[in-house]
Amino acid sequence: MAEGKGSRRRMTLGDSDERPDGDLRRQTLLPGGPAATAPLMAGARRAPALVWRPGVAGAPPPEQIHVQFGADAASQVAVSWAAPAPVARPRLRVGLAGDGYGREVLAEERVYTDALTGEIVHTYHAPLAGLPPDTAFGYQVVHDGAGPVAGTFRTGPRGRGSQFRFTSFGDHSVPAPVGRGLGPHTPNAGYIVDAVDALDPLFHLMNGDLCYANMSDAPVATWTSYFTNITRSARHRPWMPAAGNHENEVGNGPHGHLAYRTRFELPGNGSVGFEGNWYAFTVGAIRVLSINNDDVCLQDGGFSAYRRDHVPGYRAHGYDPYIHGYSHGRQRAWLEAELAAAQGSEAIDWIVVCMHQVAMSSARLNGADLGIRRELMPLFDTYGVDLVVAGHEHHYERTFPVRGVLAGGLLTPAPRSSDPTEMDTRDGTVHMIIGGGGHSVLRPAVDPGAPPEGVLIVGVGPGSPQSQRRSVITAEPAPWSAHRNLATPFGFASFDVVPAEPGGTTSITVTYHGAAAGSRVYAPLDRFVLRKPVGATRYPRDRQLVTG
Ligand SMILES: [Fe+2]
Ligand SMILES: [Fe+2]
């Protein structure tokens, strides 16, 4: 069953078209006219419209402002925000940095009702298209009766002309208790935002488990805390998410993702009802694919005893947080088509996958998931994925390039090189676990001095919507593990992309920045380089998929 993208409140008069895919999203220009906004609004299709909203006196200010790239980061950016009550004429003023706000765009309102508390959440989205590449913009978010809130963004470079940096981590949580404090929270969940922002990345990848709202008695307030925490960075640079198991808030839509999907404005995936669950965008010569692994994972990771016991109508409505297989192959088909297109593109040098649960792990927290190995790893091998960034395991670990599997029946990925500092991803895919964003489980229960031992979820025991399935776990050799850090509980990675080096190569220098609990200091603790010839994505040098 498809999942709606949040209800769209009718904001305009005489504005009733639908996209061919049934998605109701749209952007509407303010009176002043399409001609006035044309340079920024190549994607706009609607005429100016009148707006009717209730009174505006004492309107609450815009909050939780964050930006996202569209499918083409060089020309498409969306600005999103929220308000604690409906507002009149939500809109975006935007212009070239330092050149005022010459264009005005009316935002779309999307709402959802939280199944636990009954609160209605009002979100606003203003997608922009037709922007020039590698260009800085300033904007103001505004609605009637409240002062503007300012932000900035920069479009991505086009092609191989510019170096840039991006950053990544997963498993963030919030910086202070919300509600009864049932969900995770640490001061580092706040500090890491400043540490990321200090590196001035072009964009950030959030590898799932954003705020753990599904564990909270106050999920809406948890989301508010989350966006309030990240907005000081995310209103200036895209924080592009992947949905993790804790984005599954059972009762919020058929698969629990309605809050996540309503709050973000993400590139389309051509589906009806799964918009935002998986998507892709191009930045420079990198194709980034964000996917939702709950579709393929065996683990029962979305279960929440609190929601089972407190969401009204949980049993009567048949709510079920175990959503394994929910897309019925749609996501995998989309992923294969996207990977084939990226591999065949002369404009793409790097294929990066952002996802939550992992294919390999040597930490005894959750374990890696056999479902990922079955469903996704053959695609990563076939189409030459260069890099996977993930979370779910709350430590830092990275692999050698892997391709194919070792003997033994567990589909254990086979390492294809042994140099831990410089890797050629024509050999295989490098996987990174970057799960120390802020969750308060400080370290996995593994002896840091022991050699790495892989932990794999191979199935689940009996369960139901009322009773969580227990993971069936086995151990395996871990020759794929190139480096891990179990002692430093919090951290993120930065990626410095050089699209064209002397000698015809391109590189990504990866640095892991880690911090102790309670520390604001994120120090570089690990560094390695991915390097290969420009254009090599189309020509993997090792097609051998199975080894002995
Ligand atoms: Fe997590
Ligand atoms: Fe997780």
XYZ file of C-alpha atoms and ligand atoms in Angstrom:
550
model
C 0.000 0.000 0.000
C 1.328 3.380 -0.916
C 1.822 6.023 1.707
C 0.553 9.555 1.285
C 2.952 12.418 1.427
C 1.038 14.422 3.946
C -2.128 16.269 3.301
C -1.895 19.351 1.234
C -3.932 22.183 2.623
C -5.666 24.137 -0.087
C -3.911 27.467 -0.052
C -4.898 28.901 -3.344
C -7.972 29.561 -5.407
C -8.281 27.999 -8.846
C -5.182 25.885 -8.367
C -6.092 22.253 -8.710
C -3.769 20.489 -11.093
C -1.994 17.273 -10.274
C 1.278 15.939 -11.516
C 1.048 12.855 -13.697
C 2.386 10.760 -10.832
C -0.386 11.910 -8.528
C 1.928 13.908 -6.319
C 0.137 17.013 -5.215
C 3.205 19.074 -4.606
C 3.511 22.283 -6.550
C 4.895 25.733 -6.252
C 2.856 28.849 -6.704
C 4.039 32.279 -7.650
C 2.912 35.332 -5.863
C 1.131 38.113 -7.681
C 3.883 39.965 -9.408
C 3.955 37.387 -12.031
C 5.713 34.544 -13.679
C 7.740 36.950 -15.757
C 9.206 38.541 -12.660
C 10.203 35.197 -11.218
C 11.158 33.338 -14.374
C 14.939 33.283 -13.865
C 14.539 31.441 -10.586
C 11.494 29.465 -11.464
C 12.092 27.411 -14.549
C 10.168 24.560 -12.949
C 7.078 26.580 -12.096
C 3.913 25.703 -13.962
C 1.188 27.712 -12.258
C -0.131 31.177 -12.624
C -0.378 33.612 -9.727
C -3.136 32.809 -7.300
C -5.025 34.454 -4.538
C -4.636 33.180 -1.023
C -7.049 33.093 1.849
C -5.902 32.339 5.360
C -7.277 33.209 8.762
C -6.250 36.296 10.653
C -2.552 37.008 10.991
C -2.253 39.073 14.132
C 0.335 37.534 16.415
C 1.282 34.848 13.909
C 4.090 32.604 15.147
C 7.447 33.042 13.414
C 8.784 30.539 10.883
C 10.892 27.859 12.513
C 12.887 24.705 11.739
C 14.184 26.153 8.466
C 16.263 23.822 6.332
C 17.302 23.549 2.701
C 17.561 20.582 0.365
C 19.026 19.985 -3.062
C 16.771 18.959 -5.898
C 17.705 16.186 -8.323
C 20.177 18.555 -9.967
C 22.075 20.284 -7.173
C 23.494 22.773 -9.667
C 20.082 24.251 -10.428
C 17.496 23.048 -7.880
C 17.191 23.879 -4.180
C 14.166 23.722 -1.890
C 13.694 25.714 1.298
C 11.459 24.124 3.930
C 10.203 25.171 7.337
C 7.448 24.687 9.873
C 5.155 26.735 12.044
C 3.297 25.703 15.192
C -0.022 26.874 13.693
C -1.372 27.552 10.205
C 0.005 30.744 8.712
C -1.099 33.050 5.925
C 0.843 33.545 2.697
C 3.951 31.506 3.566
C 6.574 32.530 1.075
C 10.211 32.774 0.221
C 12.074 35.871 -0.866
C 15.281 35.002 -2.626
C 18.063 36.612 -4.594
C 21.737 36.416 -5.377
C 23.829 36.842 -2.236
C 24.348 40.501 -1.480
C 21.801 41.543 -4.077
C 18.589 41.712 -2.064
C 15.584 39.455 -2.358
C 14.245 40.217 -5.800
C 12.030 37.168 -6.233
C 9.150 35.929 -4.159
C 7.808 32.391 -4.218
C 4.717 31.165 -2.448
C 5.303 27.995 -0.466
C 3.224 24.861 -0.450
C 1.791 23.824 2.896
C 1.804 20.162 3.802
C 0.383 18.881 7.063
C 0.185 15.619 8.906
C -1.524 14.543 12.100
C 0.636 12.634 14.544
C -1.010 9.339 15.420
C 0.205 9.363 19.010
C -0.694 12.872 20.119
C -3.202 14.046 17.519
C -1.159 17.194 16.895
C -1.355 18.695 13.410
C 2.052 19.650 12.056
C 2.243 22.459 9.516
C 5.188 22.406 7.126
C 6.014 24.687 4.218
C 8.110 24.043 1.146
C 9.409 26.350 -1.559
C 11.260 24.501 -4.329
C 13.382 26.563 -6.692
C 14.544 25.534 -10.159
C 16.550 27.059 -12.960
C 19.257 28.404 -10.658
C 22.803 29.032 -11.902
C 25.436 26.546 -10.668
C 28.011 27.166 -7.962
C 26.276 30.374 -6.913
C 25.469 31.820 -3.493
C 21.952 32.993 -2.681
C 20.300 34.744 0.208
C 16.690 34.250 1.211
C 14.054 35.187 3.734
C 11.280 32.945 4.971
C 8.203 34.972 5.770
C 4.455 34.811 6.303
C 1.873 37.407 7.194
C 2.045 38.708 10.729
C 5.605 37.613 11.545
C 9.054 38.947 10.837
C 11.285 37.324 8.231
C 13.942 34.755 9.054
C 17.014 34.833 6.840
C 19.122 32.066 5.374
C 21.567 31.360 2.592
C 22.446 28.517 0.281
C 24.866 27.716 -2.495
C 24.021 25.678 -5.556
C 26.287 22.797 -6.440
C 28.952 22.938 -9.133
C 28.204 21.459 -12.505
C 30.606 18.907 -13.931
C 34.228 18.619 -12.844
C 35.057 22.286 -12.489
C 35.103 22.818 -8.727
C 36.409 21.127 -5.629
C 33.952 20.821 -2.769
C 33.403 19.168 0.578
C 30.541 17.227 2.043
C 30.042 15.649 5.455
C 28.113 12.722 6.873
C 26.950 10.967 10.019
C 23.978 8.976 11.260
C 22.110 8.354 14.487
C 21.853 11.919 15.631
C 19.127 12.369 18.288
C 18.555 15.659 20.105
C 20.646 17.755 22.493
C 18.306 17.721 25.499
C 15.467 15.594 26.880
C 12.083 16.050 25.231
C 8.855 15.111 26.975
C 9.605 12.416 29.511
C 13.063 11.952 27.996
C 12.330 8.486 26.637
C 14.316 9.043 23.448
C 18.097 9.415 23.231
C 19.658 12.812 23.852
C 23.183 14.039 24.473
C 24.995 17.378 24.497
C 27.079 16.032 21.591
C 23.962 15.954 19.435
C 24.227 19.721 19.635
C 27.979 20.044 19.469
C 28.263 17.986 16.291
C 26.129 20.475 14.373
C 28.658 23.207 15.109
C 31.552 20.890 14.266
C 30.046 20.024 10.889
C 29.178 23.600 10.103
C 32.669 24.803 10.988
C 33.985 22.787 8.033
C 31.671 24.679 5.673
C 30.519 21.673 3.660
C 28.509 22.199 0.494
C 26.023 19.658 1.865
C 25.641 17.060 4.593
C 24.366 13.475 4.397
C 22.275 12.293 7.363
C 22.486 8.514 7.410
C 19.198 7.802 9.171
C 17.875 7.761 12.744
C 17.486 11.509 12.791
C 15.754 12.170 16.099
C 14.247 8.875 17.294
C 10.774 10.379 17.460
C 9.284 6.889 17.431
C 10.667 6.270 20.920
C 9.235 9.437 22.428
C 6.037 10.292 24.256
C 6.328 13.678 22.500
C 7.277 12.870 18.896
C 6.269 16.208 17.402
C 8.276 18.091 20.013
C 11.178 15.744 19.292
C 11.102 16.672 15.605
C 10.882 20.324 16.609
C 13.935 19.902 18.835
C 15.768 18.165 16.020
C 15.191 20.819 13.394
C 15.696 23.614 15.900
C 19.096 22.075 16.634
C 20.243 21.627 13.035
C 18.743 24.760 11.508
C 21.769 26.894 12.333
C 23.585 24.777 9.741
C 20.746 23.333 7.662
C 19.288 26.698 6.720
C 22.594 27.455 4.987
C 23.427 24.084 3.404
C 21.377 21.010 2.547
C 21.223 18.273 5.160
C 20.105 15.446 2.893
C 18.561 12.536 4.818
C 18.103 8.812 4.481
C 15.260 7.314 6.497
C 16.379 4.995 9.296
C 14.426 2.518 11.340
C 13.607 5.201 13.900
C 11.901 7.322 11.242
C 9.213 4.621 11.282
C 6.579 6.141 13.593
C 3.922 3.486 13.471
C 0.503 4.951 12.774
C 1.869 7.887 10.809
C 0.935 6.538 7.396
C 0.919 2.858 6.418
C 4.677 2.487 6.885
C 5.285 5.052 9.579
C 7.178 7.525 7.398
C 4.588 10.255 7.075
C 6.301 12.714 9.421
C 9.646 12.235 7.672
C 8.122 12.565 4.229
C 6.021 15.575 5.100
C 8.874 17.491 6.686
C 11.343 17.169 3.811
C 11.141 18.307 0.206
C 13.322 15.760 -1.575
C 13.965 14.870 -5.217
C 11.217 12.809 -6.773
C 11.525 9.082 -7.451
C 8.615 8.583 -9.824
C 6.569 6.619 -7.315
C 3.105 7.316 -6.025
C 3.161 7.438 -2.269
C 6.846 6.773 -1.595
C 8.242 10.182 -2.469
C 11.268 10.954 -0.337
C 11.806 7.367 0.830
C 14.383 6.965 -1.906
C 15.811 9.602 -4.185
C 18.939 10.691 -6.015
C 20.755 13.880 -6.823
C 23.788 14.907 -8.813
C 26.401 17.267 -7.432
C 29.473 17.872 -9.548
C 30.493 14.475 -10.928
C 28.943 12.609 -7.968
C 25.625 10.815 -8.096
C 24.220 10.388 -4.576
C 21.497 7.818 -4.005
C 19.579 7.821 -0.722
C 17.653 4.657 0.065
C 15.512 3.253 2.887
C 16.854 -0.096 4.015
C 13.841 -1.034 6.161
C 12.430 -2.276 2.869
C 15.073 -4.998 2.632
C 16.298 -5.525 6.209
C 15.314 -8.598 8.184
C 15.663 -6.879 11.558
C 12.491 -5.715 13.312
C 13.927 -2.256 13.863
C 10.850 -0.058 13.847
C 9.143 -1.556 16.870
C 8.300 0.846 19.674
C 6.756 -0.467 22.860
C 5.699 3.052 23.762
C 3.742 3.537 20.561
C 2.256 0.047 20.868
C 0.938 0.939 24.289
C -0.093 4.536 23.624
C -1.021 5.154 19.992
C -4.832 5.276 19.976
C -6.303 2.456 17.924
C -2.984 0.619 17.539
C -4.650 -2.789 17.531
C -7.924 -1.739 15.965
C -6.203 -0.133 12.996
C -3.851 -3.063 12.529
C -0.736 -0.932 12.831
C 2.432 -2.933 12.227
C 5.933 -1.488 12.526
C 7.555 -4.465 10.774
C 7.717 -3.139 7.225
C 10.167 -5.536 5.594
C 9.356 -5.684 1.879
C 6.948 -2.765 1.992
C 7.800 -1.400 -1.449
C 7.277 -4.797 -3.117
C 10.424 -4.350 -5.156
C 9.752 -0.808 -6.312
C 12.755 0.640 -4.514
C 15.097 -2.048 -5.807
C 13.901 -1.579 -9.379
C 14.366 2.167 -9.066
C 17.812 1.655 -7.542
C 18.955 -0.650 -10.320
C 17.773 1.754 -13.006
C 19.456 4.676 -11.262
C 22.709 2.783 -10.795
C 22.754 1.666 -14.420
C 22.195 5.230 -15.566
C 24.906 6.574 -13.265
C 27.408 3.940 -14.344
C 26.679 4.682 -17.971
C 26.967 8.438 -17.618
C 30.084 10.172 -18.857
C 29.317 12.984 -16.414
C 29.526 10.784 -13.293
C 32.784 9.715 -11.653
C 31.515 8.665 -8.239
C 28.426 6.766 -7.117
C 27.710 7.308 -3.420
C 24.911 5.516 -1.561
C 23.515 7.005 1.664
C 21.575 4.472 3.727
C 21.022 3.517 7.355
C 21.454 -0.173 8.208
C 24.712 -1.809 7.230
C 26.070 -4.677 5.157
C 29.033 -5.233 7.476
C 29.751 -4.476 11.128
C 32.043 -5.765 13.816
C 30.161 -4.145 16.699
C 27.661 -5.976 18.828
C 24.901 -3.408 18.751
C 22.468 -4.449 16.022
C 24.693 -6.294 13.579
C 24.787 -6.172 9.800
C 21.712 -7.407 7.946
C 21.607 -10.354 5.568
C 18.701 -8.719 3.744
C 21.030 -5.974 2.541
C 23.515 -8.543 1.287
C 20.809 -10.378 -0.617
C 19.011 -7.413 -2.136
C 21.510 -4.599 -2.481
C 25.084 -5.835 -2.555
C 24.754 -7.566 -5.959
C 23.582 -4.237 -7.381
C 26.463 -2.365 -5.751
C 28.863 -4.895 -7.312
C 27.318 -4.919 -10.752
C 27.101 -1.171 -11.132
C 30.305 -0.182 -9.410
C 29.104 1.775 -6.378
C 32.162 3.549 -5.002
C 31.154 4.498 -1.491
C 28.388 3.661 0.982
C 27.813 5.831 4.053
C 25.598 4.368 6.763
C 24.863 4.361 10.485
C 22.635 2.191 12.705
C 25.697 0.830 14.447
C 26.756 3.601 16.797
C 30.483 3.435 16.187
C 32.924 4.235 13.394
C 34.157 1.552 11.032
C 35.179 1.369 7.379
C 35.947 -1.417 4.999
C 38.386 -2.221 2.262
C 36.848 -2.145 -1.200
C 34.578 -5.204 -1.334
C 33.134 -7.036 -4.306
C 31.654 -10.500 -4.480
C 31.414 -12.866 -1.524
C 33.563 -15.259 0.441
C 32.739 -18.917 0.726
C 30.641 -19.887 3.723
C 27.054 -19.142 2.811
C 26.639 -15.853 4.662
C 27.326 -13.695 1.600
C 30.277 -12.220 3.484
C 31.673 -9.453 1.281
C 35.119 -10.171 -0.117
C 37.850 -7.551 0.355
C 39.622 -6.687 -2.871
C 42.645 -4.776 -1.649
C 44.626 -4.460 1.540
C 45.865 -0.877 1.640
C 43.867 0.899 4.351
C 44.990 4.386 3.401
C 44.516 4.680 -0.365
C 41.870 2.756 -2.249
C 40.874 2.464 -5.883
C 37.141 1.878 -5.931
C 37.365 0.183 -9.304
C 38.264 -2.735 -7.038
C 35.032 -2.584 -5.091
C 32.779 -0.588 -2.806
C 34.063 1.053 0.375
C 31.488 0.995 3.185
C 31.540 3.389 6.131
C 29.627 3.124 9.399
C 29.364 6.627 10.844
C 26.821 6.070 13.608
C 28.117 8.407 16.293
C 26.030 11.456 15.529
C 24.751 11.862 19.042
C 22.851 8.811 20.250
C 23.560 8.189 23.887
C 24.653 4.567 23.571
C 28.265 5.475 23.866
C 30.027 2.378 22.636
C 29.215 -1.143 21.524
C 29.816 -4.045 23.882
C 32.932 -5.309 22.154
C 36.432 -5.652 23.513
C 38.229 -2.933 21.577
C 41.452 -4.911 21.776
C 40.010 -8.048 20.200
C 40.339 -8.647 16.462
C 37.228 -7.637 14.525
C 34.524 -10.276 14.318
C 31.626 -9.704 11.996
C 28.112 -9.742 13.461
C 25.269 -10.590 11.088
C 21.508 -10.722 11.461
C 20.462 -13.798 9.471
C 16.780 -13.828 10.406
C 14.230 -12.979 13.052
C 12.261 -15.060 15.512
C 8.499 -15.024 15.958
C 6.770 -11.733 16.548
C 3.757 -9.610 15.832
C 2.759 -5.938 15.946
C 2.538 -6.419 19.713
C 5.791 -8.321 20.184
C 9.106 -7.395 18.613
C 10.856 -10.089 16.612
C 14.233 -10.937 18.100
C 17.139 -10.920 15.707
C 18.865 -14.228 14.964
C 22.548 -13.381 14.933
C 25.673 -15.184 13.859
C 29.354 -14.309 13.841
C 31.636 -14.367 10.827
C 35.189 -13.477 9.883
C 35.718 -9.816 9.169
C 38.582 -9.543 6.674
C 36.703 -6.633 5.127
C 37.268 -4.398 8.171
C 39.968 -1.846 7.323
C 39.684 0.365 10.376
C 37.388 0.868 13.330
C 37.135 3.134 16.327
C 35.206 1.797 19.296
C 36.675 4.142 21.868
C 35.431 7.473 20.560
C 31.674 7.633 20.956
C 30.802 10.575 18.721
C 31.935 11.650 15.312
C 31.326 12.456 11.683
C 33.219 12.229 8.407
C 34.196 14.886 5.904
C 34.800 14.210 2.225
C 37.011 16.518 0.170
C 36.296 15.989 -3.487
C 38.901 16.840 -6.115
C 37.187 16.220 -9.439
C 40.221 16.458 -11.686
C 43.806 15.920 -10.567
C 47.032 16.053 -12.603
C 47.437 12.704 -14.281
C 43.761 12.305 -15.000
C 42.604 11.021 -11.641
C 39.861 12.154 -9.287
C 39.946 11.722 -5.520
C 37.928 11.937 -2.349
C 39.918 12.447 0.841
C 37.949 11.180 3.806
C 38.562 12.345 7.371
C 36.834 11.050 10.478
C 36.424 13.632 13.236
C 35.728 12.167 16.662
C 34.859 13.582 20.072
C 34.631 12.329 23.640
C 31.306 12.424 25.433
C 30.595 15.939 26.573
C 33.355 17.434 24.422
C 32.870 20.053 21.755
C 36.235 19.185 20.218
C 35.980 16.949 17.144
C 39.541 15.963 16.283
C 40.687 14.241 13.069
C 41.256 10.592 14.012
C 41.333 8.740 10.707
C 42.071 9.679 7.125
C 42.123 7.790 3.830
C 41.867 8.519 0.126
C 39.678 7.132 -2.623
C 41.275 7.694 -6.014
C 40.670 6.462 -9.541
C 40.859 7.696 -13.113
C 38.309 10.259 -14.240
C 35.537 8.461 -16.089
C 36.344 5.099 -14.489
C 32.867 4.559 -13.078
C 31.924 3.125 -16.453
C 34.801 0.666 -16.460
C 35.136 -1.375 -13.244
C 38.409 -3.191 -13.547
C 37.334 -6.365 -11.731
C 34.117 -8.032 -12.732
C 34.833 -11.181 -10.718
C 31.864 -11.371 -8.370
C 32.471 -14.565 -6.379
C 35.656 -15.690 -4.760
C 36.641 -18.792 -2.867
Fe 20.479 4.488 15.739
Fe 19.010 2.496 13.474
